[in-house]
XYZ file of N, CA, C and O in Angstrom:
768
model
N 104.274 82.688 129.060
C 104.198 82.515 127.628
C 103.616 81.152 127.274
O 102.873 81.043 126.327
N 103.988 80.126 128.061
C 103.464 78.786 127.797
C 101.951 78.760 127.916
O 101.282 78.060 127.164
N 101.402 79.539 128.859
C 99.956 79.591 129.041
C 99.270 80.113 127.785
O 98.230 79.601 127.380
N 99.853 81.160 127.172
C 99.241 81.736 125.984
C 99.287 80.776 124.800
O 98.314 80.646 124.063
N 100.413 80.116 124.606
C 100.539 79.149 123.513
C 99.578 77.989 123.724
O 98.872 77.561 122.807
N 99.534 77.478 124.948
C 98.628 76.379 125.266
C 97.175 76.808 125.090
O 96.359 76.060 124.533
N 96.846 78.029 125.513
C 95.488 78.543 125.342
C 95.114 78.686 123.883
O 93.993 78.352 123.486
N 96.041 79.178 123.052
C 95.785 79.325 121.624
C 95.588 77.966 120.965
O 94.690 77.784 120.137
N 96.411 76.985 121.343
C 96.270 75.636 120.785
C 94.936 75.020 121.192
O 94.268 74.365 120.390
N 94.534 75.243 122.426
C 93.259 74.731 122.907
C 92.103 75.378 122.155
O 91.151 74.695 121.769
N 92.187 76.685 121.908
C 91.152 77.382 121.160
C 91.026 76.823 119.747
O 89.920 76.590 119.256
N 92.145 76.585 119.092
C 92.120 76.018 117.745
C 91.516 74.609 117.770
O 90.663 74.267 116.947
N 91.933 73.794 118.726
C 91.420 72.422 118.813
C 89.918 72.402 119.064
O 89.182 71.625 118.440
N 89.442 73.246 119.964
C 88.005 73.296 120.268
C 87.232 73.783 119.053
O 86.170 73.242 118.723
N 87.758 74.788 118.370
C 87.068 75.321 117.188
C 86.955 74.280 116.094
O 85.906 74.123 115.477
N 88.050 73.562 115.845
C 88.034 72.547 114.798
C 87.126 71.389 115.193
O 86.349 70.882 114.383
N 87.193 70.970 116.457
C 86.363 69.849 116.889
C 84.892 70.229 116.901
O 84.026 69.375 116.769
N 84.575 71.511 117.066
C 83.187 71.954 117.041
C 82.729 72.214 115.603
O 81.671 72.786 115.378
N 83.515 71.783 114.642
C 83.229 71.941 113.219
C 83.130 73.400 112.802
O 82.388 73.756 111.914
N 83.864 74.225 113.497
C 83.938 75.629 113.097
C 84.794 75.727 111.848
O 85.642 74.887 111.584
N 84.573 76.774 111.096
C 85.339 76.962 109.878
C 86.766 77.376 110.218
O 87.014 78.066 111.190
N 87.712 76.939 109.395
C 89.107 77.315 109.549
C 89.653 77.642 108.167
O 89.488 76.868 107.229
N 90.276 78.787 108.029
C 90.881 79.204 106.764
C 92.303 79.647 107.017
O 92.613 80.213 108.067
N 93.153 79.415 106.030
C 94.534 79.867 106.057
C 94.808 80.502 104.709
O 94.408 79.965 103.673
N 95.474 81.667 104.709
C 95.703 82.338 103.442
C 96.865 83.300 103.456
O 97.532 83.494 104.481
N 97.094 83.911 102.299
C 98.124 84.927 102.118
C 97.437 86.247 101.800
O 96.309 86.268 101.304
N 98.138 87.355 102.113
C 97.585 88.665 101.826
C 98.700 89.626 101.462
O 99.860 89.413 101.815
N 98.361 90.654 100.738
C 99.300 91.709 100.392
C 98.541 92.960 100.023
O 97.359 92.898 99.694
N 99.209 94.093 100.117
C 98.521 95.324 99.776
C 99.370 96.551 99.952
O 100.589 96.479 100.103
N 98.699 97.693 99.930
C 99.343 98.993 100.062
C 98.795 99.698 101.299
O 97.693 99.400 101.760
N 99.595 100.630 101.818
C 99.116 101.459 102.912
C 99.635 102.878 102.739
O 100.600 103.124 102.023
N 98.952 103.797 103.387
C 99.350 105.192 103.418
C 99.432 105.601 104.876
O 98.432 105.601 105.585
N 100.649 105.917 105.342
C 100.862 106.212 106.757
C 101.325 107.648 106.939
O 101.936 108.254 106.056
N 101.023 108.179 108.129
C 101.397 109.534 108.506
C 101.940 109.503 109.922
O 101.384 108.810 110.778
N 103.014 110.227 110.168
C 103.513 110.430 111.523
C 103.056 111.813 111.954
O 103.436 112.819 111.357
N 102.203 111.853 112.964
C 101.682 113.115 113.486
C 102.590 113.588 114.607
O 103.032 112.801 115.433
N 102.851 114.883 114.640
C 103.746 115.452 115.634
C 103.286 116.861 115.981
O 102.723 117.557 115.139
N 103.543 117.270 117.218
C 103.226 118.637 117.627
C 104.072 119.625 116.840
O 105.254 119.411 116.614
N 103.478 120.713 116.392
C 104.164 121.834 115.735
C 104.815 121.482 114.407
O 105.770 122.139 113.995
N 104.356 120.429 113.747
C 104.879 120.078 112.433
C 103.721 119.832 111.472
O 102.667 119.338 111.861
N 103.944 120.173 110.204
C 103.001 119.789 109.155
C 103.367 118.372 108.738
O 104.538 118.029 108.604
N 102.366 117.539 108.520
C 102.592 116.125 108.225
C 102.106 115.792 106.828
O 101.159 116.398 106.335
N 102.747 114.821 106.217
C 102.242 114.278 104.964
C 102.462 112.772 104.959
O 103.312 112.253 105.681
N 101.678 112.091 104.146
C 101.673 110.629 104.124
C 102.729 110.082 103.189
O 103.149 110.741 102.235
N 103.144 108.858 103.470
C 104.012 108.112 102.565
C 103.332 106.779 102.252
O 102.598 106.233 103.072
N 103.583 106.279 101.065
C 103.016 104.992 100.643
C 103.922 103.863 101.106
O 105.140 104.019 101.181
N 103.314 102.732 101.415
C 104.064 101.560 101.844
C 103.403 100.293 101.344
O 102.476 100.327 100.534
N 103.864 99.176 101.849
C 103.355 97.873 101.419
C 103.112 97.001 102.644
O 103.527 97.310 103.756
N 102.443 95.868 102.422
C 102.310 94.824 103.426
C 102.144 93.493 102.702
O 101.542 93.427 101.635
N 102.711 92.429 103.290
C 102.606 91.092 102.718
C 102.812 90.069 103.826
O 103.718 90.208 104.643
N 101.932 89.055 103.867
C 102.073 88.046 104.904
C 100.987 86.994 104.879
O 100.384 86.722 103.839
N 100.730 86.406 106.052
C 99.806 85.284 106.219
C 98.700 85.637 107.198
O 98.892 86.454 108.095
N 97.540 84.966 107.041
C 96.464 85.101 108.012
C 95.769 83.761 108.191
O 95.819 82.894 107.325
N 95.135 83.596 109.344
C 94.280 82.445 109.621
C 92.944 82.992 110.093
O 92.884 84.054 110.712
N 91.876 82.286 109.796
C 90.551 82.683 110.275
C 89.892 81.468 110.895
O 89.777 80.424 110.261
N 89.475 81.633 112.147
C 88.893 80.535 112.907
C 87.503 80.961 113.355
O 87.354 81.951 114.067
N 86.492 80.205 112.937
C 85.131 80.482 113.372
C 84.201 80.722 112.208
O 84.608 80.738 111.046
N 82.943 80.906 112.538
C 81.911 81.136 111.537
C 81.496 82.590 111.510
O 82.249 83.461 111.092
N 80.260 82.863 112.004
C 79.766 84.236 112.033
C 80.648 85.145 112.878
O 80.991 86.250 112.491
N 81.030 84.669 114.053
C 81.991 85.359 114.914
C 83.326 84.641 114.739
O 83.381 83.415 114.879
N 84.371 85.349 114.407
C 85.640 84.683 114.103
C 86.822 85.390 114.754
O 86.747 86.548 115.133
N 87.911 84.646 114.854
C 89.205 85.143 115.326
C 90.151 85.095 114.142
O 90.212 84.074 113.445
N 90.885 86.183 113.895
C 91.795 86.222 112.749
C 93.173 86.720 113.172
O 93.443 87.921 113.167
N 94.085 85.801 113.534
C 95.471 86.205 113.777
C 96.207 86.346 112.442
O 95.927 85.633 111.483
N 97.146 87.291 112.386
C 97.918 87.534 111.172
C 99.374 87.789 111.533
O 99.686 88.174 112.654
N 100.236 87.595 110.571
C 101.633 88.005 110.691
C 102.063 88.465 109.295
O 101.851 87.763 108.311
N 102.620 89.698 109.238
C 103.045 90.204 107.937
C 104.124 91.269 108.096
O 104.282 91.873 109.150
N 104.854 91.472 107.020
C 105.852 92.549 106.931
C 105.177 93.761 106.309
O 104.332 93.618 105.421
N 105.579 94.937 106.778
C 105.013 96.151 106.197
C 106.062 97.264 106.211
O 107.063 97.180 106.918
N 105.806 98.263 105.412
C 106.603 99.486 105.480
C 105.650 100.630 105.802
O 104.493 100.623 105.381
N 106.146 101.580 106.594
C 105.327 102.727 106.982
C 106.258 103.890 107.280
O 107.475 103.764 107.217
N 105.695 105.019 107.642
C 106.511 106.178 107.989
C 105.755 107.460 107.792
O 104.526 107.485 107.852
N 106.490 108.529 107.548
C 105.867 109.823 107.339
C 106.881 110.900 107.056
O 108.081 110.732 107.275
N 106.385 112.014 106.542
C 107.193 113.212 106.314
C 106.639 114.320 107.183
O 105.433 114.400 107.405
N 107.519 115.182 107.684
C 107.072 116.289 108.515
C 107.983 117.486 108.301
O 109.168 117.349 108.038
N 107.378 118.682 108.379
C 108.088 119.950 108.206
C 107.608 120.916 109.270
O 106.422 120.947 109.600
N 108.523 121.742 109.789
C 108.119 122.782 110.734
C 107.328 123.847 109.976
O 107.434 123.972 108.756
N 106.545 124.613 110.706
C 105.707 125.629 110.069
C 106.530 126.691 109.341
O 106.068 127.272 108.373
N 107.765 126.945 109.798
C 108.619 127.929 109.121
C 109.622 127.270 108.164
O 110.523 127.917 107.665
N 109.473 125.969 107.925
C 110.309 125.191 106.990
C 111.777 125.136 107.378
O 112.639 124.877 106.532
N 112.131 125.355 108.642
C 113.531 125.242 109.054
C 113.882 123.808 109.460
O 115.047 123.445 109.431
N 112.897 123.030 109.845
C 113.112 121.630 110.226
C 112.275 120.755 109.318
O 111.102 121.035 109.079
N 112.868 119.683 108.819
C 112.107 118.746 107.996
C 112.683 117.353 108.180
O 113.821 117.187 108.615
N 111.880 116.373 107.849
C 112.357 115.005 107.960
C 111.430 114.021 107.290
O 110.256 114.304 107.040
N 111.982 112.883 106.980
C 111.216 111.748 106.467
C 111.765 110.523 107.176
O 112.982 110.325 107.239
N 110.870 109.720 107.730
C 111.254 108.504 108.423
C 110.440 107.359 107.845
O 109.226 107.497 107.668
N 111.113 106.264 107.509
C 110.406 105.064 107.055
C 110.832 103.885 107.917
O 111.966 103.819 108.391
N 109.896 102.987 108.140
C 110.115 101.809 108.959
C 109.777 100.559 108.168
O 108.852 100.562 107.360
N 110.518 99.479 108.421
C 110.129 98.143 107.993
C 109.699 97.416 109.260
O 110.477 97.329 110.216
N 108.462 96.933 109.285
C 107.857 96.390 110.502
C 107.453 94.938 110.348
O 107.123 94.484 109.253
N 107.409 94.248 111.479
C 106.739 92.957 111.588
C 105.466 93.234 112.380
O 105.525 93.673 113.525
N 104.314 93.022 111.758
C 103.026 93.297 112.377
C 102.344 91.985 112.755
O 102.318 91.052 111.945
N 101.781 91.945 113.978
C 101.055 90.758 114.445
C 99.727 91.217 115.065
O 99.625 91.394 116.276
N 98.696 91.428 114.222
C 97.382 91.754 114.773
C 96.604 90.477 115.112
O 96.791 89.434 114.483
N 95.742 90.581 116.111
C 94.812 89.505 116.462
C 93.430 90.152 116.473
O 93.084 90.874 117.400
N 92.664 89.884 115.423
C 91.398 90.559 115.209
C 90.219 89.660 115.563
O 90.271 88.453 115.358
N 89.181 90.263 116.085
C 87.910 89.589 116.307
C 86.932 90.218 115.335
O 86.874 91.448 115.212
N 86.191 89.374 114.621
C 85.317 89.915 113.600
C 83.966 89.252 113.554
O 83.708 88.228 114.206
N 83.104 89.853 112.764
C 81.762 89.350 112.527
C 81.567 89.315 111.021
O 81.813 90.320 110.341
N 81.156 88.148 110.497
C 80.904 88.062 109.062
C 79.452 87.686 108.829
O 78.846 86.974 109.626
N 78.910 88.191 107.730
C 77.508 87.950 107.413
C 77.350 87.975 105.901
O 78.164 88.534 105.181
N 76.298 87.326 105.423
C 76.037 87.261 103.997
C 76.044 85.829 103.515
O 76.309 84.892 104.279
N 75.756 85.611 102.220
C 75.740 84.249 101.664
C 77.135 83.617 101.687
O 78.139 84.297 101.880
N 77.187 82.315 101.492
C 78.427 81.557 101.652
C 79.587 82.084 100.806
O 80.711 82.176 101.273
N 79.357 82.400 99.555
C 80.446 82.835 98.674
C 80.578 84.354 98.564
O 81.345 84.853 97.756
N 79.822 85.087 99.388
C 79.921 86.541 99.409
C 79.718 87.002 100.849
O 78.620 87.342 101.262
N 80.806 86.986 101.632
C 80.748 87.380 103.043
C 81.204 88.815 103.201
O 82.239 89.210 102.670
N 80.448 89.567 103.981
C 80.866 90.901 104.384
C 81.364 90.790 105.814
O 80.814 90.039 106.620
N 82.410 91.545 106.142
C 83.028 91.412 107.469
C 83.329 92.779 108.072
O 83.623 93.725 107.345
N 83.285 92.824 109.408
C 83.823 93.931 110.187
C 84.729 93.311 111.239
O 84.465 92.199 111.717
N 85.829 94.001 111.574
C 86.789 93.420 112.512
C 87.541 94.507 113.248
O 87.646 95.639 112.779
N 88.070 94.141 114.423
C 88.897 95.055 115.208
C 89.704 94.230 116.198
O 89.319 93.108 116.545
N 90.819 94.773 116.641
C 91.621 94.085 117.639
C 92.977 94.727 117.847
O 93.369 95.661 117.133
N 93.708 94.210 118.833
C 95.031 94.747 119.145
C 96.082 94.273 118.149
O 95.878 93.300 117.421
N 97.221 94.974 118.160
C 98.309 94.652 117.244
C 99.643 94.911 117.928
O 99.806 95.905 118.627
N 100.580 93.995 117.716
C 101.957 94.176 118.158
C 102.781 94.542 116.929
O 102.669 93.892 115.878
N 103.611 95.572 117.037
C 104.438 96.041 115.925
C 105.893 96.034 116.377
O 106.241 96.654 117.375
N 106.738 95.321 115.636
C 108.168 95.311 115.899
C 108.871 95.985 114.727
O 108.727 95.560 113.576
N 109.613 97.038 115.013
C 110.344 97.762 113.970
C 111.625 96.990 113.671
O 112.505 96.876 114.519
N 111.730 96.465 112.466
C 112.906 95.692 112.060
C 114.009 96.589 111.516
O 115.191 96.279 111.641
N 113.615 97.700 110.882
C 114.587 98.601 110.278
C 113.966 99.988 110.193
O 112.760 100.110 109.999
N 114.788 101.018 110.355
C 114.300 102.378 110.172
C 115.305 103.175 109.362
O 116.508 102.957 109.435
N 114.775 104.078 108.564
C 115.596 104.927 107.723
C 115.159 106.365 107.970
O 114.003 106.703 107.744
N 116.077 107.201 108.448
C 115.768 108.594 108.758
C 116.493 109.511 107.788
O 117.674 109.343 107.533
N 115.759 110.462 107.268
C 116.335 111.504 106.430
C 115.880 112.831 107.039
O 114.786 113.294 106.761
N 116.719 113.405 107.919
C 116.363 114.602 108.670
C 117.236 115.770 108.230
O 118.399 115.592 107.884
N 116.670 116.984 108.242
C 117.465 118.167 107.914
C 118.597 118.302 108.939
O 118.515 117.786 110.045
N 119.668 118.984 108.579
C 120.847 119.083 109.439
C 120.523 119.614 110.829
O 120.951 119.048 111.834
N 119.753 120.701 110.915
C 119.454 121.252 112.232
C 118.516 120.335 113.025
O 118.623 120.229 114.235
N 117.615 119.644 112.357
C 116.730 118.702 113.039
C 117.537 117.493 113.518
O 117.369 117.019 114.642
N 118.443 117.011 112.684
C 119.266 115.855 113.040
C 120.131 116.162 114.264
O 120.264 115.344 115.162
N 120.721 117.367 114.319
C 121.548 117.746 115.466
C 120.701 117.801 116.739
O 121.092 117.298 117.789
N 119.524 118.406 116.648
C 118.649 118.493 117.824
C 118.189 117.104 118.240
O 118.166 116.771 119.431
N 117.849 116.274 117.266
C 117.379 114.912 117.540
C 118.451 114.110 118.279
O 118.187 113.461 119.278
N 119.696 114.212 117.827
C 120.799 113.494 118.475
C 121.097 114.052 119.860
O 121.436 113.303 120.778
N 120.977 115.364 120.043
C 121.230 115.963 121.352
C 120.218 115.510 122.393
O 120.535 115.398 123.571
N 118.994 115.269 121.974
C 117.975 114.822 122.921
C 118.204 113.368 123.325
O 117.660 112.903 124.315
N 119.015 112.623 122.556
C 119.278 111.220 122.868
C 118.040 110.366 122.765
O 117.897 109.349 123.430
N 117.130 110.766 121.932
C 115.845 110.081 121.825
C 115.753 109.400 120.470
O 116.103 109.982 119.464
N 115.290 108.191 120.434
C 115.133 107.500 119.167
C 113.732 106.923 119.062
O 112.983 106.897 120.029
N 113.404 106.468 117.896
C 112.110 105.828 117.685
C 112.098 104.481 118.394
O 113.107 103.792 118.459
N 110.936 104.122 118.900
C 110.803 102.854 119.622
C 110.928 101.675 118.674
O 110.574 101.756 117.499
N 111.419 100.553 119.220
C 111.558 99.331 118.437
C 110.321 98.448 118.501
O 110.125 97.596 117.638
N 109.492 98.615 119.530
C 108.298 97.789 119.707
C 107.134 98.682 120.108
O 107.305 99.579 120.932
N 105.993 98.423 119.539
C 104.818 99.257 119.779
C 103.592 98.376 119.957
O 103.541 97.255 119.454
N 102.598 98.928 120.639
C 101.277 98.321 120.707
C 100.308 99.246 119.990
O 100.351 100.461 120.160
N 99.448 98.649 119.199
C 98.480 99.429 118.453
C 97.165 98.681 118.321
O 96.912 97.704 119.020
N 96.357 99.153 117.405
C 95.064 98.527 117.147
C 94.729 98.673 115.670
O 95.291 99.530 114.964
N 93.827 97.810 115.207
C 93.313 97.886 113.853
C 91.796 97.752 113.899
O 91.261 97.051 114.756
N 91.121 98.408 112.975
C 89.680 98.282 112.818
C 89.366 98.471 111.342
O 89.999 99.283 110.673
N 88.415 97.682 110.843
C 88.095 97.827 109.438
C 86.957 96.951 108.986
O 86.216 96.388 109.793
N 86.847 96.852 107.671
C 85.792 96.067 107.040
C 86.388 95.344 105.846
O 87.433 95.724 105.318
N 85.698 94.280 105.432
C 86.175 93.515 104.293
C 85.068 92.732 103.639
O 83.927 92.693 104.115
N 85.427 92.103 102.547
C 84.486 91.259 101.818
C 85.245 90.043 101.301
O 86.420 90.146 100.928
N 84.589 88.890 101.325
C 85.128 87.648 100.758
C 84.307 87.289 99.534
O 83.077 87.209 99.605
N 84.985 87.056 98.424
C 84.353 86.589 97.198
C 84.909 85.209 96.914
O 85.957 85.076 96.285
N 84.243 84.164 97.446
C 84.799 82.822 97.366
C 86.086 82.785 98.174
O 86.112 83.204 99.329
N 87.201 82.343 97.564
C 88.459 82.294 98.317
C 89.213 83.623 98.353
O 90.197 83.765 99.068
N 88.768 84.626 97.593
C 89.442 85.925 97.555
C 88.909 86.824 98.668
O 87.719 86.803 98.988
N 89.804 87.635 99.261
C 89.416 88.569 100.313
C 89.935 89.966 99.974
O 90.995 90.109 99.350
N 89.199 90.969 100.407
C 89.610 92.362 100.275
C 89.307 93.040 101.606
O 88.202 92.899 102.133
N 90.274 93.750 102.174
C 90.116 94.440 103.453
C 90.538 95.893 103.325
O 91.515 96.208 102.643
N 89.834 96.770 104.026
C 90.222 98.163 104.211
C 90.257 98.387 105.716
O 89.256 98.161 106.400
N 91.423 98.813 106.247
C 91.590 98.955 107.694
C 92.273 100.258 108.053
O 93.063 100.804 107.285
N 91.972 100.688 109.271
C 92.659 101.807 109.898
C 93.533 101.239 111.007
O 93.093 100.363 111.754
N 94.766 101.723 111.106
C 95.683 101.286 112.165
C 96.134 102.493 112.954
O 96.577 103.495 112.390
N 96.012 102.405 114.269
C 96.482 103.459 115.160
C 97.423 102.874 116.187
O 97.597 101.656 116.266
N 98.044 103.724 116.999
C 98.965 103.217 118.017
C 98.529 103.673 119.406
O 97.874 104.691 119.562
N 98.876 102.881 120.397
C 98.641 103.229 121.795
C 99.852 103.957 122.372
O 99.726 104.690 123.336
N 101.028 103.729 121.800
C 102.279 104.323 122.259
C 102.712 105.413 121.287
O 102.282 105.443 120.146
N 103.609 106.266 121.734
C 104.221 107.264 120.863
C 105.462 106.640 120.227
O 106.237 105.978 120.897
N 105.653 106.867 118.928
C 106.860 106.382 118.259
C 108.085 107.105 118.791
O 109.162 106.561 118.863
N 107.912 108.362 119.135
C 108.996 109.181 119.662
C 108.382 110.077 120.730
O 107.564 110.939 120.416
N 108.776 109.899 121.989
C 108.123 110.616 123.083
C 108.503 112.087 123.131
O 107.676 112.923 123.480
N 109.736 112.444 122.777
C 110.132 113.844 122.878
C 109.349 114.717 121.903
O 108.903 115.807 122.238
N 109.198 114.256 120.681
C 108.482 115.027 119.672
C 106.996 114.705 119.639
O 106.278 115.179 118.772
N 106.526 113.876 120.563
C 105.116 113.500 120.662
C 104.598 112.972 119.323
O 103.540 113.369 118.849
N 105.347 112.063 118.708
C 104.987 111.556 117.392
C 104.172 110.272 117.494
O 104.572 109.314 118.158
N 103.030 110.288 116.814
C 102.162 109.125 116.673
C 102.066 108.787 115.198
O 102.150 109.665 114.346
N 101.859 107.513 114.902
C 101.682 107.107 113.510
C 100.319 106.449 113.352
O 99.877 105.705 114.220
N 99.671 106.751 112.256
C 98.473 106.012 111.887
C 98.526 105.729 110.395
O 99.295 106.356 109.671
N 97.735 104.772 109.958
C 97.742 104.454 108.534
C 96.423 103.845 108.103
O 95.665 103.315 108.921
N 96.188 103.935 106.814
C 95.093 103.247 106.137
C 95.715 102.178 105.257
O 96.704 102.446 104.568
N 95.153 100.976 105.295
C 95.698 99.857 104.516
C 94.597 99.219 103.680
O 93.495 98.970 104.180
N 94.909 98.934 102.447
C 94.032 98.198 101.542
C 94.775 96.941 101.138
O 95.887 97.022 100.613
N 94.185 95.775 101.414
C 94.870 94.522 101.089
C 93.926 93.562 100.376
O 92.707 93.633 100.525
N 94.535 92.673 99.602
C 93.815 91.571 98.958
C 94.482 90.281 99.426
O 95.678 90.256 99.730
N 93.699 89.221 99.492
C 94.231 87.963 99.944
C 93.572 86.794 99.246
O 92.601 86.956 98.488
N 94.095 85.619 99.527
C 93.557 84.386 98.957
C 93.595 83.303 100.026
O 94.649 83.061 100.624
N 92.434 82.683 100.294
C 92.335 81.597 101.270
C 92.627 80.271 100.560
O 91.990 79.941 99.561
N 93.590 79.516 101.102
C 93.906 78.218 100.529
C 92.863 77.167 100.877
O 92.569 76.289 100.099
N 92.338 77.247 102.089
C 91.249 76.358 102.511
C 90.465 76.999 103.620
O 90.831 78.001 104.155
């Protein structure tokens, strides 16, 4: 762990000393997430996100972020005998690599990178027969996940707008083969 922290500090120091651009800001927005599962119909739920980001570099940049978000999904069996809604409160830590282009006060961006997701809280509302089966399997949703994000954005002076897709590398629930993905729209403001 010390190697990673030291490496990150060295990267920041080299970037700043090379007169690379550095920005720090806040962001917030909405997302629509779905939990996909075998043999279930899925529907999306709305959520939120709010947190901080840093941007290091010029045309090619590194953008680490940390923010709180809510996500989840609704699912029903094809014969409507099983149903459920699950929502999560997450701590998200994406590290994105991006490319920006355009005039100084109007930058267009594309970005992608890995993401660590820690589930801080979960709320399950499952039908009685689904809840009994779920408990009998002894299976629960994971507390930590690895995922990815990819998207595009635009900077208008200090204001930023991003549209991103988020997917996961792991299953949220292995027994039911549940994966979550979401679309997020956020706005932000760079302090410097």
